[in-house]
């Protein structure tokens, strides 16, 4: 039987790669073939950028804001109508449990379009009246105009959610996009093309090119002379490479990059809630969430009890097939990524860590032996300068260490090159505010993790990114302000 194909989407049509380059998209559950993907070469990337440019001068560019917002609501409605198609596609690529994709990935994929359509409709303008020597004065007002053609480079961990988190505000602001989804997860970006066409989004507004990073569609797109901005989510090193790609043409970038996030648990915390919260932060999505917690600091009086409870909690989580309702943990995204994660598991052992649980590959049976399975893992006893405590692993693992004072906890949490997120657990109100204000991150949760209001600013400090998106903050990246000065 011929395997299904995943095609580039350009000008509202699915096109095969002209140069006959195809790559395999394999399931991380069992290594089976999900689809053959058409890799975009220079001609396809150029065609996508041209289609996007042309659309800015067509019906999309002339469309009133209210109608644009209505279309984006229709996109969201159509994603919801085709919920199961998106669910199957996302799970086929990632192997994540249906329960997780059903609760998080697909609903958020739809919600992004609704939220940003509404945000853009409700943004007030800026106006200044000025005096002039002739006494008649002048009026200044700022127009927000779309930036143009936006290159969207997306990662594989929350493919639809993180791609639409960029595409929705870009389109709401009147731009057009060329999306390069991760080579690991091309399916939902491709499927979204059908949705765009069905609801009547004009050709060229939403385009998708498939492929890899360096020397492939990712680099071809970010180096293309006719893109106006790049928005990227992924590894810090890739962000640096993209920055170099756009440097000669001085294009703006918005970067959501890696993290090595801390969790701080005070002895006064609601113990059970903290265990549950840290377990999710460390292990949900098999630890493949940039906001996840890989460093946990626990106040000494509850340290031993906390480590035991965290171990019990995660050992009770079922690892297995995505469609099994009891499954909590799926595989990693690929065997290649598993090699990286297992490399850190090895380093931890060699560094003298106490392996509280996990540390290897689970027995998932012969059916799944070609998948990318890994055990959730907890360590204690490593020094703070160990690579396992300093580098982003992006797997289901955390190192837990005791602390004695609030000052020490803040110092430990901030002792990192990254600055994305933190989760703090305490029932003392003043402590909560005091600590949150001192942690050098883009988002600090108190008694919560991954609770997102899409109107709030989101992004990272230090090596975790450049800029903030979310709510009106997205407009700062996806529009330009043009001041009009009218002499009266
Ligand atoms: N801060 C955030 O919001 C956030 C969210 C999710 C993931 N992440 C980070 O993403 C990483 C995991 O995702 P990943 O492995 O897909 O990241 P990645 O950087 O390897 O790849 C991301 C995307 O960039 C493309 N790419 C790679 N090299 C490129 C190049 N030179 N030019 C243009 N495009 C290129 C890839 O093909 C892919 O589409 C982790 O580091 C994680 O922390 C960050
Ligand atoms: O801002 S969000 O779109 O909610 C979001 C969720 C997860 C991550 C990290 O993987 C980044 C942004």
JSON list of C-alpha atoms in Angstrom, two decimals, residues 256-264 278 281 289-297 392 409-410 412-425 435-436 438-446 448-452 457-465 468:
[
{"chain": "A", "resi": 256, "resn": "UNK", "atom": "CA", "xyz": [10.82, 31.78, 22.53]},
{"chain": "A", "resi": 257, "resn": "UNK", "atom": "CA", "xyz": [13.78, 29.57, 23.41]},
{"chain": "A", "resi": 258, "resn": "UNK", "atom": "CA", "xyz": [14.95, 27.00, 25.91]},
{"chain": "A", "resi": 259, "resn": "UNK", "atom": "CA", "xyz": [14.72, 26.92, 29.68]},
{"chain": "A", "resi": 260, "resn": "UNK", "atom": "CA", "xyz": [16.15, 25.25, 32.78]},
{"chain": "A", "resi": 261, "resn": "UNK", "atom": "CA", "xyz": [13.32, 26.17, 35.03]},
{"chain": "A", "resi": 262, "resn": "UNK", "atom": "CA", "xyz": [13.24, 25.94, 38.80]},
{"chain": "A", "resi": 263, "resn": "UNK", "atom": "CA", "xyz": [10.46, 24.86, 41.13]},
{"chain": "A", "resi": 264, "resn": "UNK", "atom": "CA", "xyz": [10.62, 26.08, 44.73]},
{"chain": "A", "resi": 278, "resn": "UNK", "atom": "CA", "xyz": [5.78, 19.58, 40.49]},
{"chain": "A", "resi": 281, "resn": "UNK", "atom": "CA", "xyz": [5.76, 20.43, 35.71]},
{"chain": "A", "resi": 289, "resn": "UNK", "atom": "CA", "xyz": [7.64, 21.42, 27.66]},
{"chain": "A", "resi": 290, "resn": "UNK", "atom": "CA", "xyz": [9.92, 24.43, 27.62]},
{"chain": "A", "resi": 291, "resn": "UNK", "atom": "CA", "xyz": [8.13, 25.68, 30.75]},
{"chain": "A", "resi": 292, "resn": "UNK", "atom": "CA", "xyz": [8.79, 22.40, 32.56]},
{"chain": "A", "resi": 293, "resn": "UNK", "atom": "CA", "xyz": [10.69, 22.11, 35.82]},
{"chain": "A", "resi": 294, "resn": "UNK", "atom": "CA", "xyz": [14.01, 20.25, 35.73]},
{"chain": "A", "resi": 295, "resn": "UNK", "atom": "CA", "xyz": [15.41, 21.76, 38.97]},
{"chain": "A", "resi": 296, "resn": "UNK", "atom": "CA", "xyz": [13.38, 21.39, 42.15]},
{"chain": "A", "resi": 297, "resn": "UNK", "atom": "CA", "xyz": [14.36, 23.09, 45.41]},
{"chain": "A", "resi": 392, "resn": "UNK", "atom": "CA", "xyz": [18.17, 21.82, 29.31]},
{"chain": "A", "resi": 409, "resn": "UNK", "atom": "CA", "xyz": [16.12, 29.36, 47.22]},
{"chain": "A", "resi": 410, "resn": "UNK", "atom": "CA", "xyz": [15.98, 32.57, 45.19]},
{"chain": "A", "resi": 412, "resn": "UNK", "atom": "CA", "xyz": [19.63, 28.86, 43.42]},
{"chain": "A", "resi": 413, "resn": "UNK", "atom": "CA", "xyz": [16.65, 29.45, 41.15]},
{"chain": "A", "resi": 414, "resn": "UNK", "atom": "CA", "xyz": [18.37, 32.44, 39.51]},
{"chain": "A", "resi": 415, "resn": "UNK", "atom": "CA", "xyz": [21.72, 30.70, 39.10]},
{"chain": "A", "resi": 416, "resn": "UNK", "atom": "CA", "xyz": [21.13, 29.74, 35.47]},
{"chain": "A", "resi": 417, "resn": "UNK", "atom": "CA", "xyz": [21.83, 31.14, 32.01]},
{"chain": "A", "resi": 418, "resn": "UNK", "atom": "CA", "xyz": [18.14, 30.75, 31.18]},
{"chain": "A", "resi": 419, "resn": "UNK", "atom": "CA", "xyz": [15.16, 32.81, 32.35]},
{"chain": "A", "resi": 420, "resn": "UNK", "atom": "CA", "xyz": [11.88, 31.36, 31.14]},
{"chain": "A", "resi": 421, "resn": "UNK", "atom": "CA", "xyz": [9.65, 30.17, 33.99]},
{"chain": "A", "resi": 422, "resn": "UNK", "atom": "CA", "xyz": [9.47, 29.28, 37.66]},
{"chain": "A", "resi": 423, "resn": "UNK", "atom": "CA", "xyz": [6.87, 27.65, 39.88]},
{"chain": "A", "resi": 424, "resn": "UNK", "atom": "CA", "xyz": [6.75, 28.57, 43.59]},
{"chain": "A", "resi": 425, "resn": "UNK", "atom": "CA", "xyz": [4.70, 26.68, 46.20]},
{"chain": "A", "resi": 435, "resn": "UNK", "atom": "CA", "xyz": [9.88, 35.61, 45.87]},
{"chain": "A", "resi": 436, "resn": "UNK", "atom": "CA", "xyz": [7.99, 36.00, 42.57]},
{"chain": "A", "resi": 438, "resn": "UNK", "atom": "CA", "xyz": [12.92, 38.36, 42.56]},
{"chain": "A", "resi": 439, "resn": "UNK", "atom": "CA", "xyz": [12.98, 35.42, 40.14]},
{"chain": "A", "resi": 440, "resn": "UNK", "atom": "CA", "xyz": [14.55, 36.44, 36.80]},
{"chain": "A", "resi": 441, "resn": "UNK", "atom": "CA", "xyz": [12.06, 34.84, 34.42]},
{"chain": "A", "resi": 442, "resn": "UNK", "atom": "CA", "xyz": [9.32, 35.74, 31.95]},
{"chain": "A", "resi": 443, "resn": "UNK", "atom": "CA", "xyz": [6.63, 33.95, 33.96]},
{"chain": "A", "resi": 444, "resn": "UNK", "atom": "CA", "xyz": [6.54, 32.96, 37.63]},
{"chain": "A", "resi": 445, "resn": "UNK", "atom": "CA", "xyz": [3.64, 30.84, 38.82]},
{"chain": "A", "resi": 446, "resn": "UNK", "atom": "CA", "xyz": [2.61, 30.69, 42.47]},
{"chain": "A", "resi": 448, "resn": "UNK", "atom": "CA", "xyz": [0.28, 26.63, 39.84]},
{"chain": "A", "resi": 449, "resn": "UNK", "atom": "CA", "xyz": [2.09, 25.60, 36.68]},
{"chain": "A", "resi": 450, "resn": "UNK", "atom": "CA", "xyz": [1.22, 26.16, 33.00]},
{"chain": "A", "resi": 451, "resn": "UNK", "atom": "CA", "xyz": [-1.84, 28.23, 33.85]},
{"chain": "A", "resi": 452, "resn": "UNK", "atom": "CA", "xyz": [-2.05, 30.51, 30.83]},
{"chain": "A", "resi": 457, "resn": "UNK", "atom": "CA", "xyz": [2.86, 38.79, 28.20]},
{"chain": "A", "resi": 458, "resn": "UNK", "atom": "CA", "xyz": [4.80, 35.60, 27.48]},
{"chain": "A", "resi": 459, "resn": "UNK", "atom": "CA", "xyz": [8.51, 35.18, 26.74]},
{"chain": "A", "resi": 460, "resn": "UNK", "atom": "CA", "xyz": [11.88, 34.61, 28.28]},
{"chain": "A", "resi": 461, "resn": "UNK", "atom": "CA", "xyz": [14.81, 36.50, 29.72]},
{"chain": "A", "resi": 462, "resn": "UNK", "atom": "CA", "xyz": [18.53, 35.78, 29.28]},
{"chain": "A", "resi": 463, "resn": "UNK", "atom": "CA", "xyz": [19.09, 32.75, 26.96]},
{"chain": "A", "resi": 464, "resn": "UNK", "atom": "CA", "xyz": [15.34, 32.00, 26.98]},
{"chain": "A", "resi": 465, "resn": "UNK", "atom": "CA", "xyz": [14.33, 34.49, 24.37]},
{"chain": "A", "resi": 468, "resn": "UNK", "atom": "CA", "xyz": [7.09, 39.14, 24.59]}
]
